[in-house]
Amino acid sequence: MQAIGCRGRQIQNHAWLRGTRSRAWIPMMVLLVCAPTVWPQGQPGLPTLEADQVVQRLMEKNQERADSLQHYIGKRTYHLEYRGFPASADATMEVEVNFDAPASKRFTVLNASGSKLIQNRVFHRLMESEEQAGDSSNRKHTELGPANYTFSLAGTDGTNYVLNVEPKEDSRFLYRGKIWVDAHDFAVTRIEAQPAKNPSFWTTKSLIHHTYQKVDNGFYLPKENKTVTNVRMGGVATLTIEYQSYQVTVAKPVASARRVPSSEGSIWPDGGLNAEVANFVSSRK
């Protein structure tokens, strides 16, 4: 989360990084903090709400979307580029993902190229961690909500409320930064953050940038995850995940949806991702 000059409501992006947690989820992205951080409060046409009101509506809408979403398929492209000691390396992997409610995911590798070490130590572990992330206890300790975070209103940006997000404990699976919340759908559209705690001795800084897209039937699912990690021995690892070709094949009307927990209504990066990148970096020493 580094600051770059801002003007008005415009925010320039920094570089970012991502990673996954073994037996949980995986970190990914970059936080940018503007200096000075100034957004106009109460922009014309945007209702004036306090941070707790935005968060309450966000959580309600996230639960509604999670309850309604039953199945989708999509494609992802993972790319990791490492530049530094003792040697540079990169790899790319394209996969298909099938999601079934409440939190089941199956991954199929379509093609892969580049470093086998990256493929095995990062990409496959990220997918394995996400497949195991259906455990409700894992979600409880990483979800975006008042139990894990303190929120304050930074201002508005276009049709979004911008909230400062501070973790309530220094955990590598939580983040500090900013989130953008759509004022109409009350869905997170963007995250700029960094881990609350360094996930590894081998890394010194991780910047995370995450964006979401509105897909079939009004669901918000990831669009791009980019995490940039600085390595202690000198070097940079950049992990990018692009999410494409979503097809929501089964969705229930919100009114008839079962009240079951799901990770898909409020997907929020968690520290596992940075840990996997850190593991790869340490294996290079």
CSV table of N, CA and C in Angstrom, one decimal, residues 52-183:
chain,number,residue,atom,x,y,z
A,52,ASP,N,-20.7,2.3,9.1
A,52,ASP,CA,-21.4,1.1,9.6
A,52,ASP,C,-22.7,0.8,8.8
A,53,GLN,N,-23.3,1.8,8.2
A,53,GLN,CA,-24.5,1.6,7.4
A,53,GLN,C,-24.1,1.0,6.1
A,54,VAL,N,-23.0,1.4,5.5
A,54,VAL,CA,-22.5,0.8,4.2
A,54,VAL,C,-22.2,-0.6,4.5
A,55,VAL,N,-21.4,-0.9,5.5
A,55,VAL,CA,-21.0,-2.3,5.8
A,55,VAL,C,-22.2,-3.2,6.1
A,56,GLN,N,-23.2,-2.7,6.8
A,56,GLN,CA,-24.4,-3.5,7.1
A,56,GLN,C,-25.1,-3.9,5.8
A,57,ARG,N,-25.3,-2.9,4.9
A,57,ARG,CA,-26.0,-3.2,3.7
A,57,ARG,C,-25.1,-4.1,2.8
A,58,LEU,N,-23.8,-3.9,2.8
A,58,LEU,CA,-22.9,-4.8,2.1
A,58,LEU,C,-23.0,-6.2,2.6
A,59,MET,N,-23.0,-6.5,3.9
A,59,MET,CA,-23.1,-7.8,4.4
A,59,MET,C,-24.5,-8.5,4.0
A,60,GLU,N,-25.5,-7.7,4.1
A,60,GLU,CA,-26.9,-8.2,3.8
A,60,GLU,C,-26.9,-8.6,2.3
A,61,LYS,N,-26.4,-7.8,1.4
A,61,LYS,CA,-26.5,-8.1,0.0
A,61,LYS,C,-25.5,-9.2,-0.4
A,62,ASN,N,-24.4,-9.3,0.3
A,62,ASN,CA,-23.5,-10.4,0.1
A,62,ASN,C,-24.1,-11.7,0.4
A,63,GLN,N,-24.8,-11.7,1.6
A,63,GLN,CA,-25.5,-13.0,2.0
A,63,GLN,C,-26.6,-13.3,1.0
A,64,GLU,N,-27.3,-12.3,0.5
A,64,GLU,CA,-28.4,-12.6,-0.5
A,64,GLU,C,-27.8,-13.2,-1.8
A,65,ARG,N,-26.7,-12.6,-2.2
A,65,ARG,CA,-26.1,-13.1,-3.5
A,65,ARG,C,-25.5,-14.5,-3.2
A,66,ALA,N,-24.9,-14.7,-2.1
A,66,ALA,CA,-24.4,-16.0,-1.8
A,66,ALA,C,-25.4,-17.1,-1.7
A,67,ASP,N,-26.6,-16.8,-1.1
A,67,ASP,CA,-27.7,-17.7,-1.0
A,67,ASP,C,-28.3,-18.1,-2.3
A,68,SER,N,-28.2,-17.1,-3.2
A,68,SER,CA,-28.9,-17.3,-4.6
A,68,SER,C,-28.0,-18.0,-5.5
A,69,LEU,N,-26.7,-17.8,-5.4
A,69,LEU,CA,-25.7,-18.4,-6.4
A,69,LEU,C,-25.6,-19.9,-6.1
A,70,GLN,N,-25.9,-20.8,-7.1
A,70,GLN,CA,-25.9,-22.2,-6.9
A,70,GLN,C,-24.7,-22.9,-7.7
A,71,HIS,N,-24.5,-22.4,-8.9
A,71,HIS,CA,-23.5,-23.0,-9.8
A,71,HIS,C,-23.0,-22.1,-10.8
A,72,TYR,N,-21.7,-22.1,-11.1
A,72,TYR,CA,-21.1,-21.4,-12.2
A,72,TYR,C,-19.9,-22.1,-12.7
A,73,ILE,N,-19.5,-21.9,-13.9
A,73,ILE,CA,-18.2,-22.3,-14.5
A,73,ILE,C,-17.5,-21.1,-15.0
A,74,GLY,N,-16.2,-21.1,-15.0
A,74,GLY,CA,-15.4,-20.0,-15.5
A,74,GLY,C,-14.0,-20.4,-15.8
A,75,LYS,N,-13.2,-19.5,-16.3
A,75,LYS,CA,-11.8,-19.8,-16.6
A,75,LYS,C,-10.9,-18.8,-15.9
A,76,ARG,N,-9.7,-19.3,-15.5
A,76,ARG,CA,-8.7,-18.4,-14.9
A,76,ARG,C,-7.4,-18.6,-15.6
A,77,THR,N,-6.6,-17.5,-15.6
A,77,THR,CA,-5.3,-17.6,-16.0
A,77,THR,C,-4.4,-17.1,-14.9
A,78,TYR,N,-3.5,-18.0,-14.4
A,78,TYR,CA,-2.5,-17.7,-13.4
A,78,TYR,C,-1.2,-17.4,-14.1
A,79,HIS,N,-0.6,-16.3,-13.6
A,79,HIS,CA,0.8,-16.0,-14.2
A,79,HIS,C,1.6,-15.5,-13.0
A,80,LEU,N,2.8,-16.1,-12.8
A,80,LEU,CA,3.7,-15.6,-11.8
A,80,LEU,C,5.1,-15.3,-12.5
A,81,GLU,N,5.5,-14.1,-12.3
A,81,GLU,CA,6.8,-13.7,-12.8
A,81,GLU,C,7.7,-13.3,-11.6
A,82,TYR,N,8.9,-14.0,-11.5
A,82,TYR,CA,9.8,-13.7,-10.4
A,82,TYR,C,11.1,-13.2,-11.1
A,83,ARG,N,11.6,-12.0,-10.6
A,83,ARG,CA,12.8,-11.4,-11.0
A,83,ARG,C,13.7,-11.2,-9.8
A,84,GLY,N,14.8,-11.9,-9.7
A,84,GLY,CA,15.7,-11.7,-8.6
A,84,GLY,C,16.6,-12.8,-8.4
A,85,PHE,N,17.2,-12.9,-7.2
A,85,PHE,CA,18.2,-13.9,-6.8
A,85,PHE,C,17.5,-15.2,-6.4
A,86,PRO,N,18.0,-16.3,-6.8
A,86,PRO,CA,19.3,-16.5,-7.5
A,86,PRO,C,19.1,-16.6,-9.0
A,87,ALA,N,17.8,-16.7,-9.5
A,87,ALA,CA,17.6,-16.7,-10.9
A,87,ALA,C,16.1,-16.3,-11.2
A,88,SER,N,15.8,-15.7,-12.3
A,88,SER,CA,14.5,-15.3,-12.7
A,88,SER,C,13.7,-16.5,-13.2
A,89,ALA,N,12.4,-16.5,-13.0
A,89,ALA,CA,11.5,-17.6,-13.5
A,89,ALA,C,10.1,-17.1,-13.7
A,90,ASP,N,9.4,-17.7,-14.5
A,90,ASP,CA,8.0,-17.4,-14.7
A,90,ASP,C,7.2,-18.6,-15.2
A,91,ALA,N,5.9,-18.6,-15.0
A,91,ALA,CA,5.0,-19.7,-15.5
A,91,ALA,C,3.6,-19.1,-15.7
A,92,THR,N,2.8,-19.9,-16.5
A,92,THR,CA,1.4,-19.5,-16.8
A,92,THR,C,0.6,-20.8,-16.7
A,93,MET,N,-0.6,-20.7,-16.2
A,93,MET,CA,-1.5,-21.9,-16.2
A,93,MET,C,-2.9,-21.4,-16.4
A,94,GLU,N,-3.6,-22.1,-17.3
A,94,GLU,CA,-5.0,-21.8,-17.6
A,94,GLU,C,-5.8,-22.9,-17.0
A,95,VAL,N,-6.9,-22.6,-16.2
A,95,VAL,CA,-7.7,-23.6,-15.6
A,95,VAL,C,-9.2,-23.3,-15.8
A,96,GLU,N,-10.0,-24.4,-15.7
A,96,GLU,CA,-11.4,-24.2,-15.7
A,96,GLU,C,-11.9,-24.5,-14.2
A,97,VAL,N,-12.8,-23.7,-13.7
A,97,VAL,CA,-13.3,-23.9,-12.4
A,97,VAL,C,-14.8,-24.1,-12.4
A,98,ASN,N,-15.3,-25.1,-11.7
A,98,ASN,CA,-16.7,-25.4,-11.5
A,98,ASN,C,-17.0,-25.1,-10.0
A,99,PHE,N,-18.0,-24.2,-9.8
A,99,PHE,CA,-18.4,-23.9,-8.4
A,99,PHE,C,-19.8,-24.5,-8.2
A,100,ASP,N,-20.0,-25.2,-7.0
A,100,ASP,CA,-21.3,-25.6,-6.6
A,100,ASP,C,-21.5,-25.1,-5.2
A,101,ALA,N,-22.7,-24.6,-4.9
A,101,ALA,CA,-23.1,-24.1,-3.6
A,101,ALA,C,-23.1,-25.2,-2.6
A,102,PRO,N,-22.7,-24.9,-1.3
A,102,PRO,CA,-22.3,-23.6,-0.8
A,102,PRO,C,-20.9,-23.2,-1.0
A,103,ALA,N,-19.9,-24.1,-1.2
A,103,ALA,CA,-18.5,-23.7,-1.3
A,103,ALA,C,-17.7,-24.8,-1.9
A,104,SER,N,-18.2,-25.5,-2.9
A,104,SER,CA,-17.4,-26.6,-3.5
A,104,SER,C,-16.8,-26.1,-4.8
A,105,LYS,N,-15.5,-26.3,-5.0
A,105,LYS,CA,-14.9,-25.9,-6.3
A,105,LYS,C,-14.1,-27.1,-6.8
A,106,ARG,N,-14.1,-27.2,-8.1
A,106,ARG,CA,-13.3,-28.2,-8.8
A,106,ARG,C,-12.5,-27.6,-9.9
A,107,PHE,N,-11.2,-27.8,-10.0
A,107,PHE,CA,-10.4,-27.2,-11.0
A,107,PHE,C,-9.9,-28.2,-12.0
A,108,THR,N,-9.8,-27.8,-13.2
A,108,THR,CA,-9.3,-28.6,-14.3
A,108,THR,C,-8.3,-27.8,-15.1
A,109,VAL,N,-7.0,-28.3,-15.1
A,109,VAL,CA,-6.0,-27.6,-15.8
A,109,VAL,C,-6.1,-27.8,-17.3
A,110,LEU,N,-6.2,-26.7,-18.0
A,110,LEU,CA,-6.4,-26.7,-19.5
A,110,LEU,C,-5.0,-26.7,-20.2
A,111,ASN,N,-4.1,-25.9,-19.8
A,111,ASN,CA,-2.8,-25.9,-20.3
A,111,ASN,C,-1.8,-25.1,-19.3
A,112,ALA,N,-0.6,-25.4,-19.5
A,112,ALA,CA,0.4,-24.8,-18.6
A,112,ALA,C,1.8,-24.7,-19.3
A,113,SER,N,2.5,-23.7,-18.9
A,113,SER,CA,3.9,-23.5,-19.5
A,113,SER,C,4.8,-22.8,-18.5
A,114,GLY,N,6.1,-22.9,-18.7
A,114,GLY,CA,7.0,-22.3,-17.8
A,114,GLY,C,7.5,-23.1,-16.7
A,115,SER,N,8.0,-22.5,-15.7
A,115,SER,CA,8.6,-23.2,-14.5
A,115,SER,C,7.7,-24.2,-13.9
A,116,LYS,N,8.2,-25.5,-13.8
A,116,LYS,CA,7.4,-26.5,-13.1
A,116,LYS,C,7.4,-26.2,-11.6
A,117,LEU,N,8.4,-25.6,-11.1
A,117,LEU,CA,8.5,-25.3,-9.7
A,117,LEU,C,7.3,-24.3,-9.3
A,118,ILE,N,7.2,-23.3,-10.1
A,118,ILE,CA,6.1,-22.4,-9.9
A,118,ILE,C,4.7,-23.1,-10.0
A,119,GLN,N,4.6,-23.9,-11.1
A,119,GLN,CA,3.3,-24.6,-11.3
A,119,GLN,C,2.9,-25.4,-10.0
A,120,ASN,N,3.9,-26.2,-9.5
A,120,ASN,CA,3.7,-27.1,-8.4
A,120,ASN,C,3.6,-26.4,-7.0
A,121,ARG,N,4.5,-25.4,-6.8
A,121,ARG,CA,4.7,-24.8,-5.5
A,121,ARG,C,3.7,-23.6,-5.3
A,122,VAL,N,3.2,-23.1,-6.4
A,122,VAL,CA,2.3,-21.9,-6.3
A,122,VAL,C,0.9,-22.2,-6.9
A,123,PHE,N,0.8,-22.5,-8.2
A,123,PHE,CA,-0.5,-22.6,-8.8
A,123,PHE,C,-1.3,-23.8,-8.2
A,124,HIS,N,-0.7,-25.0,-8.2
A,124,HIS,CA,-1.5,-26.1,-7.7
A,124,HIS,C,-1.9,-26.0,-6.2
A,125,ARG,N,-1.0,-25.4,-5.4
A,125,ARG,CA,-1.3,-25.2,-4.0
A,125,ARG,C,-2.4,-24.2,-3.8
A,126,LEU,N,-2.4,-23.2,-4.7
A,126,LEU,CA,-3.5,-22.2,-4.6
A,126,LEU,C,-4.8,-22.8,-4.9
A,127,MET,N,-4.9,-23.7,-5.9
A,127,MET,CA,-6.1,-24.4,-6.2
A,127,MET,C,-6.5,-25.3,-5.1
A,128,GLU,N,-5.5,-26.1,-4.6
A,128,GLU,CA,-5.8,-27.0,-3.5
A,128,GLU,C,-6.4,-26.3,-2.3
A,129,SER,N,-5.8,-25.2,-1.9
A,129,SER,CA,-6.2,-24.4,-0.8
A,129,SER,C,-7.6,-23.9,-1.0
A,130,GLU,N,-7.9,-23.4,-2.2
A,130,GLU,CA,-9.3,-22.9,-2.5
A,130,GLU,C,-10.3,-24.0,-2.5
A,131,GLU,N,-9.9,-25.2,-2.9
A,131,GLU,CA,-10.8,-26.4,-2.8
A,131,GLU,C,-11.2,-26.7,-1.4
A,132,GLN,N,-10.2,-26.5,-0.5
A,132,GLN,CA,-10.4,-26.8,0.9
A,132,GLN,C,-11.0,-25.6,1.7
A,133,ALA,N,-11.3,-24.5,1.1
A,133,ALA,CA,-11.7,-23.3,1.8
A,133,ALA,C,-13.2,-23.3,2.1
A,134,GLY,N,-13.9,-24.4,1.9
A,134,GLY,CA,-15.3,-24.4,2.2
A,134,GLY,C,-15.6,-24.5,3.6
A,135,ASP,N,-14.6,-24.8,4.5
A,135,ASP,CA,-14.8,-24.9,5.9
A,135,ASP,C,-15.3,-23.6,6.5
A,136,SER,N,-16.5,-23.6,7.1
A,136,SER,CA,-17.1,-22.4,7.6
A,136,SER,C,-16.2,-21.7,8.6
A,137,SER,N,-15.5,-22.5,9.4
A,137,SER,CA,-14.6,-21.9,10.4
A,137,SER,C,-13.5,-21.1,9.8
A,138,ASN,N,-13.0,-21.5,8.6
A,138,ASN,CA,-12.0,-20.7,7.9
A,138,ASN,C,-12.6,-19.4,7.5
A,139,ARG,N,-13.8,-19.4,6.9
A,139,ARG,CA,-14.4,-18.2,6.4
A,139,ARG,C,-14.7,-17.2,7.6
A,140,LYS,N,-15.1,-17.8,8.7
A,140,LYS,CA,-15.5,-16.9,9.9
A,140,LYS,C,-14.3,-16.1,10.3
A,141,HIS,N,-13.1,-16.6,10.2
A,141,HIS,CA,-11.9,-15.8,10.6
A,141,HIS,C,-11.3,-15.0,9.6
A,142,THR,N,-11.8,-15.0,8.3
A,142,THR,CA,-11.2,-14.2,7.3
A,142,THR,C,-12.2,-13.3,6.6
A,143,GLU,N,-13.5,-13.5,6.8
A,143,GLU,CA,-14.5,-12.8,6.1
A,143,GLU,C,-14.5,-11.3,6.3
A,144,LEU,N,-15.0,-10.5,5.4
A,144,LEU,CA,-15.0,-9.1,5.4
A,144,LEU,C,-16.2,-8.6,6.2
A,145,GLY,N,-16.0,-8.2,7.5
A,145,GLY,CA,-17.1,-7.8,8.3
A,145,GLY,C,-16.6,-7.3,9.6
A,146,PRO,N,-17.5,-6.8,10.5
A,146,PRO,CA,-17.1,-6.1,11.7
A,146,PRO,C,-16.4,-7.1,12.7
A,147,ALA,N,-16.6,-8.4,12.6
A,147,ALA,CA,-15.9,-9.3,13.5
A,147,ALA,C,-14.4,-9.3,13.3
A,148,ASN,N,-14.0,-9.0,12.1
A,148,ASN,CA,-12.6,-9.0,11.8
A,148,ASN,C,-12.0,-7.7,11.4
A,149,TYR,N,-12.8,-6.7,11.1
A,149,TYR,CA,-12.3,-5.4,10.6
A,149,TYR,C,-13.0,-4.2,11.3
A,150,THR,N,-12.3,-3.1,11.3
A,150,THR,CA,-12.9,-1.8,11.7
A,150,THR,C,-12.9,-1.0,10.4
A,151,PHE,N,-14.1,-0.3,10.2
A,151,PHE,CA,-14.3,0.4,9.0
A,151,PHE,C,-14.5,1.9,9.3
A,152,SER,N,-14.0,2.7,8.4
A,152,SER,CA,-14.3,4.2,8.4
A,152,SER,C,-14.5,4.7,7.0
A,153,LEU,N,-15.3,5.7,6.9
A,153,LEU,CA,-15.6,6.2,5.5
A,153,LEU,C,-14.5,7.2,5.1
A,154,ALA,N,-13.9,6.9,3.9
A,154,ALA,CA,-12.9,7.7,3.4
A,154,ALA,C,-13.5,8.8,2.4
A,155,GLY,N,-14.6,8.5,1.9
A,155,GLY,CA,-15.3,9.4,1.0
A,155,GLY,C,-16.0,8.6,-0.1
A,156,THR,N,-16.2,9.2,-1.3
A,156,THR,CA,-16.8,8.6,-2.4
A,156,THR,C,-15.9,8.7,-3.7
A,157,ASP,N,-16.1,7.8,-4.6
A,157,ASP,CA,-15.4,7.8,-5.8
A,157,ASP,C,-16.4,7.4,-6.9
A,158,GLY,N,-16.9,8.3,-7.7
A,158,GLY,CA,-17.9,8.0,-8.7
A,158,GLY,C,-19.1,7.5,-8.0
A,159,THR,N,-19.5,6.3,-8.4
A,159,THR,CA,-20.7,5.7,-7.8
A,159,THR,C,-20.4,4.7,-6.7
A,160,ASN,N,-19.2,4.9,-6.1
A,160,ASN,CA,-18.8,4.0,-5.0
A,160,ASN,C,-18.5,4.7,-3.7
A,161,TYR,N,-18.8,4.1,-2.6
A,161,TYR,CA,-18.4,4.5,-1.3
A,161,TYR,C,-16.9,3.9,-1.1
A,162,VAL,N,-16.0,4.7,-0.6
A,162,VAL,CA,-14.7,4.2,-0.3
A,162,VAL,C,-14.5,4.1,1.2
A,163,LEU,N,-14.1,2.9,1.7
A,163,LEU,CA,-14.0,2.7,3.1
A,163,LEU,C,-12.6,2.3,3.4
A,164,ASN,N,-12.1,2.9,4.5
A,164,ASN,CA,-10.8,2.4,5.1
A,164,ASN,C,-11.1,1.1,5.9
A,165,VAL,N,-10.2,0.1,5.7
A,165,VAL,CA,-10.4,-1.2,6.4
A,165,VAL,C,-9.2,-1.5,7.2
A,166,GLU,N,-9.4,-1.6,8.5
A,166,GLU,CA,-8.3,-2.0,9.5
A,166,GLU,C,-8.6,-3.3,10.2
A,167,PRO,N,-7.7,-4.2,10.1
A,167,PRO,CA,-7.9,-5.5,10.8
A,167,PRO,C,-7.9,-5.4,12.3
A,168,LYS,N,-8.6,-6.2,13.0
A,168,LYS,CA,-8.7,-6.1,14.4
A,168,LYS,C,-7.6,-6.9,15.1
A,169,GLU,N,-6.8,-7.7,14.3
A,169,GLU,CA,-5.6,-8.3,14.8
A,169,GLU,C,-4.6,-8.5,13.7
A,170,ASP,N,-3.4,-8.5,14.0
A,170,ASP,CA,-2.3,-8.7,13.1
A,170,ASP,C,-2.2,-10.1,12.6
A,171,SER,N,-2.9,-10.5,11.6
A,171,SER,CA,-2.9,-11.8,11.1
A,171,SER,C,-2.5,-11.8,9.6
A,172,ARG,N,-1.7,-12.8,9.2
A,172,ARG,CA,-1.3,-12.8,7.8
A,172,ARG,C,-2.5,-13.1,6.9
A,173,PHE,N,-3.6,-13.5,7.5
A,173,PHE,CA,-4.8,-13.8,6.7
A,173,PHE,C,-5.8,-12.7,6.6
A,174,LEU,N,-5.5,-11.5,7.2
A,174,LEU,CA,-6.3,-10.3,7.1
A,174,LEU,C,-5.5,-9.2,6.5
A,175,TYR,N,-6.2,-8.1,6.1
A,175,TYR,CA,-5.6,-7.0,5.3
A,175,TYR,C,-5.9,-5.7,5.9
A,176,ARG,N,-5.1,-4.7,5.5
A,176,ARG,CA,-5.5,-3.3,5.8
A,176,ARG,C,-5.4,-2.6,4.5
A,177,GLY,N,-6.3,-1.6,4.3
A,177,GLY,CA,-6.3,-0.9,3.1
A,177,GLY,C,-7.6,-0.2,2.8
A,178,LYS,N,-8.1,-0.2,1.6
A,178,LYS,CA,-9.4,0.4,1.2
A,178,LYS,C,-10.2,-0.5,0.3
A,179,ILE,N,-11.5,-0.4,0.5
A,179,ILE,CA,-12.4,-1.1,-0.4
A,179,ILE,C,-13.4,-0.1,-1.1
A,180,TRP,N,-13.8,-0.4,-2.3
A,180,TRP,CA,-14.8,0.4,-3.0
A,180,TRP,C,-16.1,-0.4,-3.0
A,181,VAL,N,-17.2,0.2,-2.6
A,181,VAL,CA,-18.5,-0.5,-2.5
A,181,VAL,C,-19.5,0.2,-3.4
A,182,ASP,N,-20.0,-0.5,-4.4
A,182,ASP,CA,-21.0,0.1,-5.3
A,182,ASP,C,-22.2,0.6,-4.5
A,183,ALA,N,-22.6,1.8,-4.7
A,183,ALA,CA,-23.7,2.4,-3.9
A,183,ALA,C,-25.1,1.9,-4.3
